[in-house]
Tab-separated table of C-alpha atoms and ligand atoms in Angstrom:
chain	number	residue	atom	x	y	z
A	42	UNK	CA	-37.320	-15.336	26.702
A	43	UNK	CA	-36.544	-17.815	29.479
A	44	UNK	CA	-38.651	-15.842	31.913
A	45	UNK	CA	-41.805	-16.176	29.830
A	46	UNK	CA	-41.252	-19.916	29.528
A	47	UNK	CA	-41.053	-20.188	33.300
A	48	UNK	CA	-44.392	-18.469	33.615
A	49	UNK	CA	-45.989	-20.780	31.077
A	50	UNK	CA	-44.837	-23.949	32.761
A	51	UNK	CA	-46.089	-23.056	36.242
A	52	UNK	CA	-48.675	-25.613	37.394
A	53	UNK	CA	-51.956	-23.761	37.225
A	54	UNK	CA	-55.591	-24.552	36.698
A	55	UNK	CA	-56.451	-24.769	33.000
A	56	UNK	CA	-58.501	-21.555	32.844
A	57	UNK	CA	-55.940	-19.555	34.652
A	58	UNK	CA	-53.166	-21.166	32.644
A	59	UNK	CA	-54.791	-20.027	29.390
A	60	UNK	CA	-54.879	-16.485	30.647
A	61	UNK	CA	-51.299	-16.658	31.777
A	62	UNK	CA	-50.281	-18.222	28.483
A	63	UNK	CA	-51.885	-15.317	26.700
A	64	UNK	CA	-50.136	-12.924	28.990
A	65	UNK	CA	-46.998	-14.933	28.439
A	66	UNK	CA	-47.393	-14.530	24.707
A	67	UNK	CA	-47.687	-10.795	25.102
A	68	UNK	CA	-44.748	-10.790	27.462
A	69	UNK	CA	-42.738	-12.820	24.984
A	70	UNK	CA	-43.350	-10.233	22.295
A	71	UNK	CA	-42.687	-7.288	24.542
A	72	UNK	CA	-39.435	-8.795	25.806
A	73	UNK	CA	-38.230	-9.893	22.379
A	74	UNK	CA	-38.964	-6.626	20.627
A	75	UNK	CA	-36.385	-4.512	22.464
A	76	UNK	CA	-34.019	-7.485	22.564
A	77	UNK	CA	-34.020	-7.983	18.804
A	78	UNK	CA	-33.327	-4.281	18.403
A	79	UNK	CA	-30.333	-4.604	20.732
A	80	UNK	CA	-28.867	-7.979	19.739
A	81	UNK	CA	-26.480	-7.293	16.906
A	82	UNK	CA	-26.299	-9.369	13.790
A	83	UNK	CA	-22.969	-9.746	12.051
A	84	UNK	CA	-23.775	-9.089	8.399
A	85	UNK	CA	-20.309	-9.523	6.888
A	86	UNK	CA	-16.744	-10.384	7.825
A	87	UNK	CA	-13.740	-9.230	5.797
A	88	UNK	CA	-10.013	-9.833	6.177
A	89	UNK	CA	-7.344	-7.639	4.532
A	90	UNK	CA	-3.916	-9.163	5.074
A	91	UNK	CA	-0.872	-6.999	4.261
A	92	UNK	CA	2.724	-6.521	5.340
A	93	UNK	CA	1.830	-3.140	6.910
A	94	UNK	CA	-0.972	-4.600	8.999
A	95	UNK	CA	-3.754	-7.126	8.768
A	96	UNK	CA	-7.260	-5.824	9.175
A	97	UNK	CA	-10.293	-7.839	10.225
A	98	UNK	CA	-13.655	-6.098	9.828
A	99	UNK	CA	-16.924	-7.277	11.336
A	100	UNK	CA	-19.848	-5.441	9.808
A	101	UNK	CA	-22.950	-5.329	11.985
A	102	UNK	CA	-26.431	-3.907	12.057
A	103	UNK	CA	-25.660	-2.068	15.309
A	104	UNK	CA	-22.621	-0.887	17.221
A	105	UNK	CA	-20.782	-3.594	19.158
A	106	UNK	CA	-19.051	-3.421	22.520
A	107	UNK	CA	-15.791	-5.294	22.855
A	108	UNK	CA	-12.936	-5.897	25.196
A	109	UNK	CA	-9.628	-7.355	24.091
A	110	UNK	CA	-6.353	-8.463	25.612
A	111	UNK	CA	-3.061	-9.933	24.450
A	112	UNK	CA	-1.539	-13.171	25.669
A	113	UNK	CA	2.066	-14.280	25.092
A	114	UNK	CA	3.754	-17.662	24.634
A	115	UNK	CA	2.334	-18.226	22.142
A	116	UNK	CA	1.208	-14.777	20.980
A	117	UNK	CA	-2.539	-14.375	20.693
A	118	UNK	CA	-5.215	-11.742	20.938
A	119	UNK	CA	-8.458	-12.500	22.706
A	120	UNK	CA	-11.547	-10.453	21.865
A	121	UNK	CA	-14.891	-10.640	23.647
A	122	UNK	CA	-17.819	-9.142	21.789
A	123	UNK	CA	-20.935	-8.381	23.796
A	124	UNK	CA	-24.504	-8.518	22.599
A	125	UNK	CA	-24.158	-11.041	19.807
A	126	UNK	CA	-24.820	-14.680	19.241
A	127	UNK	CA	-22.560	-16.821	17.139
A	128	UNK	CA	-23.986	-16.924	13.615
A	129	UNK	CA	-22.847	-18.571	10.345
A	130	UNK	CA	-21.514	-15.267	8.958
A	131	UNK	CA	-19.210	-14.870	11.940
A	132	UNK	CA	-18.106	-18.505	11.641
A	133	UNK	CA	-16.971	-17.725	8.072
A	134	UNK	CA	-14.130	-15.719	9.587
A	135	UNK	CA	-12.268	-18.931	10.406
A	136	UNK	CA	-12.003	-19.900	6.739
A	137	UNK	CA	-11.150	-16.358	5.647
A	138	UNK	CA	-7.746	-16.329	7.326
A	139	UNK	CA	-5.242	-17.168	4.606
A	140	UNK	CA	-2.202	-19.318	5.342
A	141	UNK	CA	0.077	-16.527	4.071
A	142	UNK	CA	-1.422	-13.867	6.336
A	143	UNK	CA	1.626	-12.066	7.761
A	144	UNK	CA	0.269	-11.787	11.290
A	145	UNK	CA	-2.640	-14.175	11.892
A	146	UNK	CA	-2.016	-17.910	12.065
A	147	UNK	CA	-5.664	-18.774	12.635
A	148	UNK	CA	-8.726	-17.544	14.431
A	149	UNK	CA	-11.011	-19.463	16.736
A	150	UNK	CA	-14.611	-18.376	17.274
A	151	UNK	CA	-16.916	-19.511	20.043
A	152	UNK	CA	-19.855	-18.558	22.232
A	153	UNK	CA	-17.984	-17.726	25.427
A	154	UNK	CA	-21.074	-17.162	27.568
A	155	UNK	CA	-24.650	-16.130	26.744
A	156	UNK	CA	-24.560	-12.975	24.677
A	157	UNK	CA	-20.761	-12.928	24.453
A	158	UNK	CA	-18.776	-14.264	21.534
A	159	UNK	CA	-15.058	-14.804	21.973
A	160	UNK	CA	-12.565	-14.584	19.122
A	161	UNK	CA	-9.060	-15.879	19.682
A	162	UNK	CA	-6.506	-14.774	17.105
A	163	UNK	CA	-3.480	-17.063	17.132
A	164	UNK	CA	-0.651	-14.818	15.965
A	165	UNK	CA	2.536	-15.365	14.008
A	166	UNK	CA	4.350	-12.627	15.885
A	167	UNK	CA	3.789	-9.978	18.504
A	168	UNK	CA	1.307	-7.326	17.368
A	169	UNK	CA	0.132	-3.902	18.453
A	170	UNK	CA	-3.586	-4.051	17.820
A	171	UNK	CA	-5.890	-1.132	17.188
A	172	UNK	CA	-9.499	-2.000	17.917
A	173	UNK	CA	-12.153	0.562	17.015
A	174	UNK	CA	-15.672	1.023	15.675
A	175	UNK	CA	-16.847	2.973	12.656
A	176	UNK	CA	-20.275	4.513	12.175
A	177	UNK	CA	-22.288	3.628	9.079
A	178	UNK	CA	-20.902	5.316	5.962
A	179	UNK	CA	-21.271	4.784	2.233
A	180	UNK	CA	-22.700	1.318	1.699
A	181	UNK	CA	-21.441	0.078	5.063
A	182	UNK	CA	-23.346	-0.472	8.281
A	183	UNK	CA	-21.604	-0.337	11.673
A	184	UNK	CA	-18.095	-1.752	11.566
A	185	UNK	CA	-15.931	-3.221	14.278
A	186	UNK	CA	-12.317	-3.154	13.137
A	187	UNK	CA	-9.211	-4.982	14.346
A	188	UNK	CA	-5.996	-3.644	12.848
A	189	UNK	CA	-3.041	-5.850	13.763
A	190	UNK	CA	0.199	-3.933	13.348
A	191	UNK	CA	3.565	-5.595	13.926
A	192	UNK	CA	5.050	-4.673	17.303
A	193	UNK	CA	8.420	-4.340	15.550
A	194	UNK	CA	7.724	-2.870	12.111
A	195	UNK	CA	10.572	-3.238	9.616
A	196	UNK	CA	12.369	-0.152	8.312
A	197	UNK	CA	10.766	0.494	4.903
A	198	UNK	CA	14.053	1.067	3.076
A	199	UNK	CA	15.764	-1.917	4.684
A	200	UNK	CA	12.792	-4.022	3.600
A	201	UNK	CA	13.068	-2.777	0.006
A	202	UNK	CA	16.810	-3.378	-0.089
A	203	UNK	CA	16.173	-6.905	1.108
A	204	UNK	CA	13.752	-7.422	-1.774
A	205	UNK	CA	16.307	-5.957	-4.202
A	206	UNK	CA	14.000	-3.040	-4.929
A	207	UNK	CA	16.177	-0.200	-3.719
A	208	UNK	CA	19.168	0.493	-5.951
A	209	UNK	CA	21.883	2.852	-4.756
A	210	UNK	CA	23.165	5.900	-6.634
A	211	UNK	CA	25.694	3.771	-8.454
A	212	UNK	CA	23.732	1.457	-10.760
A	213	UNK	CA	26.638	-0.992	-10.990
A	214	UNK	CA	26.748	-1.509	-7.293
A	215	UNK	CA	24.969	-4.476	-5.781
A	216	UNK	CA	22.868	-4.475	-2.652
A	217	UNK	CA	24.405	-1.675	-0.641
A	218	UNK	CA	24.630	-1.725	3.119
A	219	UNK	CA	21.501	-0.428	4.773
A	220	UNK	CA	23.201	2.479	6.474
A	221	UNK	CA	24.409	3.921	3.199
A	222	UNK	CA	21.073	4.206	1.501
A	223	UNK	CA	18.980	5.038	4.502
A	224	UNK	CA	17.801	8.648	4.582
A	225	UNK	CA	20.792	10.539	5.953
A	226	UNK	CA	18.949	11.708	9.015
A	227	UNK	CA	15.390	11.945	10.240
A	228	UNK	CA	13.903	15.345	9.632
A	229	UNK	CA	13.806	17.674	12.603
A	230	UNK	CA	10.434	17.736	14.350
A	231	UNK	CA	8.094	19.829	12.271
A	232	UNK	CA	6.971	21.991	15.156
A	233	UNK	CA	10.547	22.988	15.884
A	234	UNK	CA	10.832	24.923	12.646
A	235	UNK	CA	10.175	28.579	13.424
A	236	UNK	CA	9.682	29.611	9.795
A	237	UNK	CA	8.837	27.159	7.055
A	238	UNK	CA	12.072	26.859	5.077
A	239	UNK	CA	11.875	26.650	1.299
A	240	UNK	CA	10.504	23.150	1.258
A	241	UNK	CA	11.559	22.042	-2.175
A	242	UNK	CA	14.661	20.203	-3.189
A	243	UNK	CA	17.568	22.491	-4.009
A	244	UNK	CA	17.862	22.845	-7.720
A	245	UNK	CA	19.746	24.814	-10.319
A	246	UNK	CA	18.058	26.451	-13.263
A	247	UNK	CA	18.197	24.430	-16.446
A	248	UNK	CA	21.397	24.978	-18.355
A	249	UNK	CA	21.044	27.728	-20.966
A	250	UNK	CA	22.082	25.506	-23.875
A	251	UNK	CA	19.367	23.932	-26.040
A	252	UNK	CA	19.996	20.332	-24.990
A	253	UNK	CA	20.037	20.246	-21.241
A	254	UNK	CA	21.893	17.229	-19.943
A	255	UNK	CA	21.240	17.300	-16.228
A	256	UNK	CA	23.906	15.695	-14.113
A	257	UNK	CA	22.226	13.517	-11.559
A	258	UNK	CA	24.145	13.382	-8.357
A	259	UNK	CA	21.943	10.734	-6.813
A	260	UNK	CA	19.001	8.424	-7.403
A	261	UNK	CA	15.623	10.020	-7.970
A	262	UNK	CA	13.020	8.492	-5.689
A	263	UNK	CA	9.428	8.332	-6.893
A	264	UNK	CA	6.552	7.567	-4.544
A	265	UNK	CA	3.664	5.959	-6.422
A	266	UNK	CA	0.329	5.998	-4.671
A	267	UNK	CA	-2.384	3.675	-5.966
A	268	UNK	CA	-5.586	5.174	-4.536
A	269	UNK	CA	-8.042	3.466	-2.179
A	270	UNK	CA	-7.686	-0.265	-1.358
A	271	UNK	CA	-9.134	-2.754	1.109
A	272	UNK	CA	-12.378	-1.543	2.662
A	273	UNK	CA	-12.334	1.400	0.264
A	274	UNK	CA	-13.012	0.201	-3.289
A	275	UNK	CA	-13.051	3.741	-4.714
A	276	UNK	CA	-15.408	4.154	-7.659
A	277	UNK	CA	-17.016	1.130	-9.291
A	278	UNK	CA	-17.786	0.938	-13.013
A	279	UNK	CA	-21.012	-0.347	-14.532
A	280	UNK	CA	-19.135	-3.489	-15.517
A	281	UNK	CA	-18.232	-4.061	-11.870
A	282	UNK	CA	-14.575	-3.063	-12.151
A	283	UNK	CA	-13.265	-1.317	-9.084
A	284	UNK	CA	-11.037	1.742	-9.032
A	285	UNK	CA	-8.776	0.225	-6.347
A	286	UNK	CA	-7.900	-2.709	-8.628
A	287	UNK	CA	-7.246	-0.855	-11.879
A	288	UNK	CA	-5.131	1.836	-10.232
A	289	UNK	CA	-3.009	-0.777	-8.447
A	290	UNK	CA	-2.479	-2.524	-11.746
A	291	UNK	CA	-1.446	0.708	-13.504
A	292	UNK	CA	0.836	1.642	-10.591
A	293	UNK	CA	2.582	-1.744	-10.732
A	294	UNK	CA	3.207	-1.335	-14.457
A	295	UNK	CA	4.581	2.148	-13.888
A	296	UNK	CA	6.748	0.844	-11.057
A	297	UNK	CA	8.280	-1.762	-13.362
A	298	UNK	CA	9.020	0.904	-15.976
A	299	UNK	CA	10.589	3.263	-13.450
A	300	UNK	CA	12.798	0.433	-12.215
A	301	UNK	CA	14.190	0.157	-15.747
A	302	UNK	CA	15.524	3.717	-15.469
A	303	UNK	CA	19.162	3.836	-14.399
A	304	UNK	CA	18.726	6.738	-12.003
A	305	UNK	CA	15.302	6.155	-10.562
A	306	UNK	CA	13.881	4.032	-7.839
A	307	UNK	CA	10.320	3.672	-6.714
A	308	UNK	CA	8.233	3.076	-3.629
A	309	UNK	CA	4.563	2.041	-3.717
A	310	UNK	CA	2.435	3.365	-0.864
A	311	UNK	CA	0.483	0.117	-1.168
A	312	UNK	CA	1.280	-2.978	-3.216
A	313	UNK	CA	-1.756	-5.060	-2.296
A	314	UNK	CA	-5.461	-4.796	-1.605
A	315	UNK	CA	-5.568	-3.071	1.776
A	316	UNK	CA	-6.394	0.418	2.934
A	317	UNK	CA	-3.701	3.000	3.616
A	318	UNK	CA	-4.956	6.164	5.332
A	319	UNK	CA	-4.298	9.371	3.371
A	320	UNK	CA	-1.928	10.790	5.983
A	321	UNK	CA	0.065	7.548	6.052
A	322	UNK	CA	0.543	7.704	2.261
A	323	UNK	CA	2.154	11.118	2.708
A	324	UNK	CA	4.251	9.858	5.643
A	325	UNK	CA	5.497	6.903	3.624
A	326	UNK	CA	6.683	9.189	0.840
A	327	UNK	CA	8.466	11.454	3.318
A	328	UNK	CA	10.110	8.488	5.035
A	329	UNK	CA	11.900	7.504	1.834
A	330	UNK	CA	12.556	11.190	1.028
A	331	UNK	CA	10.678	10.919	-2.235
A	332	UNK	CA	11.427	13.490	-4.929
A	333	UNK	CA	7.933	13.135	-6.367
A	334	UNK	CA	4.595	11.823	-5.222
A	335	UNK	CA	2.217	10.513	-7.888
A	336	UNK	CA	-1.250	9.423	-6.800
A	337	UNK	CA	-3.154	7.269	-9.281
A	338	UNK	CA	-6.945	7.209	-9.457
A	339	UNK	CA	-9.873	6.657	-11.786
A	340	UNK	CA	-12.617	9.238	-12.023
A	341	UNK	CA	-16.368	8.725	-11.688
A	342	UNK	CA	-19.446	10.793	-12.252
A	343	UNK	CA	-23.189	10.257	-12.034
A	344	UNK	CA	-23.687	10.448	-15.792
A	345	UNK	CA	-21.942	7.750	-17.836
A	346	UNK	CA	-20.957	10.196	-20.583
A	347	UNK	CA	-18.327	12.055	-18.520
A	348	UNK	CA	-14.926	11.078	-19.850
A	349	UNK	CA	-11.265	11.962	-20.164
A	350	UNK	CA	-8.104	12.026	-18.062
A	351	UNK	CA	-7.175	14.777	-15.599
A	352	UNK	CA	-4.140	15.758	-13.560
A	353	UNK	CA	-4.428	17.687	-10.305
A	354	UNK	CA	-2.112	19.612	-8.030
A	355	UNK	CA	-2.767	20.947	-4.555
A	356	UNK	CA	-4.390	24.309	-4.081
A	357	UNK	CA	-3.849	26.563	-1.118
A	358	UNK	CA	-6.452	29.118	-2.054
A	359	UNK	CA	-9.386	26.939	-3.034
A	360	UNK	CA	-10.266	24.727	-5.940
A	361	UNK	CA	-9.814	25.801	-9.550
A	362	UNK	CA	-13.370	24.704	-10.343
A	363	UNK	CA	-16.488	23.393	-8.644
A	364	UNK	CA	-15.878	20.002	-10.215
A	365	UNK	CA	-12.309	19.927	-8.833
A	366	UNK	CA	-13.557	20.802	-5.352
A	367	UNK	CA	-16.226	18.112	-5.582
A	368	UNK	CA	-13.650	15.565	-6.675
A	369	UNK	CA	-11.209	16.486	-3.900
A	370	UNK	CA	-13.980	16.100	-1.327
A	371	UNK	CA	-14.826	12.718	-2.776
A	372	UNK	CA	-11.213	11.514	-2.745
A	373	UNK	CA	-10.682	12.925	0.751
A	374	UNK	CA	-13.587	10.843	2.052
A	375	UNK	CA	-11.409	7.750	1.513
A	376	UNK	CA	-10.416	7.778	5.186
A	377	UNK	CA	-14.086	7.549	6.191
A	378	UNK	CA	-14.842	4.652	3.852
A	379	UNK	CA	-11.480	2.924	4.285
A	380	UNK	CA	-11.752	3.443	8.019
A	381	UNK	CA	-9.125	4.960	10.287
A	382	UNK	CA	-8.777	4.931	14.018
A	383	UNK	CA	-9.156	8.601	14.801
A	384	UNK	CA	-7.520	8.021	18.169
A	385	UNK	CA	-4.239	7.021	16.549
A	386	UNK	CA	-1.717	9.793	15.992
A	387	UNK	CA	-1.590	9.506	12.206
A	388	UNK	CA	-4.192	12.187	12.172
A	389	UNK	CA	-2.148	14.515	14.373
A	390	UNK	CA	0.812	14.279	12.049
A	391	UNK	CA	-1.405	14.893	9.044
A	392	UNK	CA	-2.709	18.075	10.592
A	393	UNK	CA	0.841	19.239	11.360
A	394	UNK	CA	1.687	18.791	7.697
A	395	UNK	CA	-1.261	20.941	6.707
A	396	UNK	CA	0.036	23.896	8.674
A	397	UNK	CA	3.271	24.187	6.718
A	398	UNK	CA	3.520	26.351	3.638
A	399	UNK	CA	3.133	24.521	0.373
A	400	UNK	CA	3.605	27.428	-2.057
A	401	UNK	CA	6.918	26.205	-3.467
A	402	UNK	CA	5.639	22.624	-3.529
A	403	UNK	CA	2.610	23.723	-5.552
A	404	UNK	CA	4.794	25.569	-8.082
A	405	UNK	CA	6.814	22.413	-8.704
A	406	UNK	CA	3.712	20.243	-8.673
A	407	UNK	CA	2.132	22.400	-11.375
A	408	UNK	CA	5.193	21.932	-13.603
A	409	UNK	CA	5.141	18.184	-13.059
A	410	UNK	CA	1.374	18.040	-13.588
A	411	UNK	CA	1.625	19.940	-16.915
A	412	UNK	CA	4.367	17.650	-18.154
A	413	UNK	CA	2.341	14.547	-17.277
A	414	UNK	CA	-0.963	15.945	-18.595
A	415	UNK	CA	0.748	16.773	-21.865
A	416	UNK	CA	1.879	13.170	-22.301
A	417	UNK	CA	-1.454	11.670	-21.262
A	418	UNK	CA	-3.103	13.903	-23.880
A	419	UNK	CA	-1.333	11.758	-26.451
A	420	UNK	CA	-3.120	8.556	-25.367
A	421	UNK	CA	-6.541	9.662	-24.114
A	422	UNK	CA	-8.961	12.522	-24.415
A	423	UNK	CA	-8.374	15.065	-21.671
A	424	UNK	CA	-11.290	15.916	-19.416
A	425	UNK	CA	-10.052	19.517	-19.373
A	426	UNK	CA	-7.183	21.017	-21.284
A	427	UNK	CA	-5.341	22.272	-18.218
A	428	UNK	CA	-4.051	21.139	-14.854
A	429	UNK	CA	-6.615	21.652	-12.113
A	430	UNK	CA	-6.107	22.376	-8.451
A	431	UNK	CA	-7.985	21.464	-5.278
A	432	UNK	CA	-7.350	20.555	-1.652
A	433	UNK	CA	-6.532	16.866	-2.005
A	434	UNK	CA	-5.330	15.582	1.393
A	435	UNK	CA	-2.913	13.149	-0.201
A	436	UNK	CA	-1.039	15.951	-2.028
A	437	UNK	CA	-0.156	17.841	1.136
A	438	UNK	CA	3.455	16.795	1.757
A	439	UNK	CA	4.999	20.257	2.099
A	440	UNK	CA	8.375	19.181	0.675
A	441	UNK	CA	7.460	16.810	-2.178
A	442	UNK	CA	6.031	17.901	-5.541
A	443	UNK	CA	2.788	15.916	-5.654
A	444	UNK	CA	0.184	15.232	-8.320
A	445	UNK	CA	-3.002	13.204	-8.556
A	446	UNK	CA	-3.876	11.580	-11.870
A	447	UNK	CA	-7.428	10.601	-12.759
A	448	UNK	CA	-6.454	8.092	-15.431
A	449	UNK	CA	-9.949	7.929	-17.005
A	450	UNK	CA	-13.618	7.733	-15.983
A	451	UNK	CA	-14.428	4.273	-14.673
A	452	UNK	CA	-18.097	5.375	-14.699
A	453	UNK	CA	-17.916	5.682	-18.489
A	454	UNK	CA	-18.382	2.172	-19.959
A	455	UNK	CA	-15.971	2.843	-22.827
A	456	UNK	CA	-13.275	4.176	-20.521
A	457	UNK	CA	-13.949	1.421	-17.984
A	458	UNK	CA	-13.086	-1.041	-20.734
A	459	UNK	CA	-9.876	0.872	-21.488
A	460	UNK	CA	-8.909	1.013	-17.827
A	461	UNK	CA	-9.007	-2.759	-17.587
A	462	UNK	CA	-7.170	-3.198	-20.884
A	463	UNK	CA	-3.511	-4.242	-20.574
A	464	UNK	CA	-2.457	-2.112	-23.539
A	465	UNK	CA	-4.119	1.041	-22.180
A	466	UNK	CA	-2.677	0.471	-18.705
A	467	UNK	CA	0.738	0.164	-20.317
A	468	UNK	CA	0.273	3.297	-22.417
A	469	UNK	CA	-0.845	5.200	-19.343
A	470	UNK	CA	2.241	4.060	-17.419
A	471	UNK	CA	4.468	5.052	-20.360
A	472	UNK	CA	2.847	8.483	-20.607
A	473	UNK	CA	3.262	9.198	-16.891
A	474	UNK	CA	6.905	8.099	-16.970
A	475	UNK	CA	7.576	10.305	-20.006
A	476	UNK	CA	6.021	13.251	-18.191
A	477	UNK	CA	8.156	12.579	-15.101
A	478	UNK	CA	11.316	12.400	-17.206
A	479	UNK	CA	10.488	15.641	-18.999
A	480	UNK	CA	9.883	17.326	-15.680
A	481	UNK	CA	13.286	16.234	-14.380
A	482	UNK	CA	14.972	17.260	-17.616
A	483	UNK	CA	13.991	20.844	-16.800
A	484	UNK	CA	14.119	20.595	-13.026
A	485	UNK	CA	17.097	18.360	-12.240
A	486	UNK	CA	17.422	17.395	-8.610
A	487	UNK	CA	20.699	18.226	-6.952
A	488	UNK	CA	22.184	16.971	-3.755
A	489	UNK	CA	19.803	16.893	-0.879
A	490	UNK	CA	19.536	20.082	1.024
A	491	UNK	CA	17.023	19.044	3.528
A	492	UNK	CA	18.857	19.092	6.811
A	493	UNK	CA	18.118	22.744	7.413
B	87	ZN	ZN1	-10.019	7.818	-6.346
């Protein structure tokens, strides 16, 4: 643009100047056209603060190039973004940082030099950032993502003990020392196992008498997994309610009910509105040596009449129906929508998990799924009368019985209303807990036998 102005202001005779001005006008257009195609516009900024990590997303109409570096004393991250001009949308980022953000104190935004915008994140502690771009997907255009992970992440169990959320085997005992309740030992590296050992928890058959009274030798640990979160809203109902919100609400109710049980404790894979990659959900459950993994979702379909609750288990041989396969594909696309850094090693671990046998896990998962489906049938219409199976990525922990519950169809206006109703959420939580208890009544967990 500046070049064409130079041409126009050259001292020339009037006739010639007119010609040049015309040419300048043409030049202006021809220079601006490719420029406007290249200069990115920030169309939205989003911030997802969480204890796990804080994510900042810049959504743009084209892919952005960035460089970033960390500075200490005080800790900050400096990001230079090429090919953009500072616009009001980008300036909104400053106000979007909340005072209680675990990692970001504030952000400063400025035009560093022509065509380069600089963001300075003033940090509350040292972070390990992951900076990556995502191609357009779903309703999103290009995204530039900053995930700020703590450089020294807290041990998940120690953190729960600190919050008083991790009771020991003896209910009378108060806050036990960390070492006692920590998983006895990290699992051996998965690759080192020559043959997949029977991956399930050692159990005895139910006692032959009519009223089995299982003797629990330890706390039962339940991993609850509210689906989606953050950048990934999941399905959205006609009334505007989002799957990620209703499933978190149901999961929190269920968590509270599980905590009332003398021999159970619970871990949420997410307790706020941020995205947790599918593989990380599985990792989190394995880290606390969960006895069960229960993923909570809300179904959606193109026609508003589809309705009813469903419970799914993993399948090794293929889906039990076309609809189940379709649903698994939809749920598995969460990582694309939610956005993961494919260069990070979460993915590698996830693929290692896939290679292990899950036959025994699936057997147990089917029993758990039937017990839960049976209870849910008492509070809502069932979409199908039986447990279905498909290749859900989040159900692939080889050593934890895992189920995925579609609590109702959020795309059905009547069921959307139920999903947001406190009483229904409570009934759903009660039904799932009842199912879990019935499962354990017939499949009591014994002492851990996992250090094989
Ligand atoms: Zn879902």
